[in-house]
C-alpha angles and dihedrals in degrees: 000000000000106000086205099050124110118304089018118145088238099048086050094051088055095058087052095063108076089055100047080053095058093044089046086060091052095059094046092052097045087050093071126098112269088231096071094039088046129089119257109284108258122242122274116257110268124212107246087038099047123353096044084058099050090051104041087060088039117028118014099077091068095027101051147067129035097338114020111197105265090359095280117138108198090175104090135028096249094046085055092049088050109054144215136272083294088055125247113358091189119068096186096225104014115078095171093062085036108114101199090056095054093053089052104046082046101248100126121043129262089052128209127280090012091214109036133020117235122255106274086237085052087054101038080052095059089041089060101040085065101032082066093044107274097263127190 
């Protein structure tokens, strides 16, 4: 009997190899880091692109003009690094001391704004904004 005929244990084994191959490549190719298979990290939000947007429809009706609620302008960069009659309601780098972000995320009360939440992707933007430090 030919050991290499057909059905053999050896012709079979030869079938398989390409395909050991292929899954061999596959593992290869799931063992590596997922920063180097995923894609570049995108940039941090920046204030006049994402976060003055959010405000302006959400906050500065009630933050702006000749007597801001609780002294907070929230209608330019620098009134938002400046705070209001509490202090600074923005800690660049720090969300979880940032004051803003309490109010938004209702932690503090008011809340804000008092009527409606923000959309959670409006509120994981601002998080972010200040999580990268809250940059201009």
């Amino acid at each position: 009997m030919d050991p290499k005929g057909a059905g053999s244990e050896l012709q079979e084994s030869r079938g398989a190899a390409p395909l050991l191959v292929g899954l061999t490549v596959l593992a290869a190719l799931a063992a590596l880091p997922a920063a180097v298979a995923a894609d570049p990290p995108a940039e941090p939000p920046g204030y006049a692109h994402d976060v003055a947007p959010l405000l302006a429809r959400w906050c500065v009706d009630c933050h702006s003009g000749r007597e801001p609620q609780a002294g907070l302008w929230l209608d330019s960069y620098a009134g938002v690094m400046r705070g209001g009659d509490t202090g600074p309601v923005v800690v660049p780098g720090d969300p979880g001391a940032s004051l803003l972000l309490a109010k938004i995320e209702r932690r503090h009360r008011p809340a804000m704004p008092p009527r409606r939440k923000l959309p959670a992707d409006a509120i994981k933007l601002i998080r972010g904004w200040i999580a990268a430090g809250a940059s201009p």
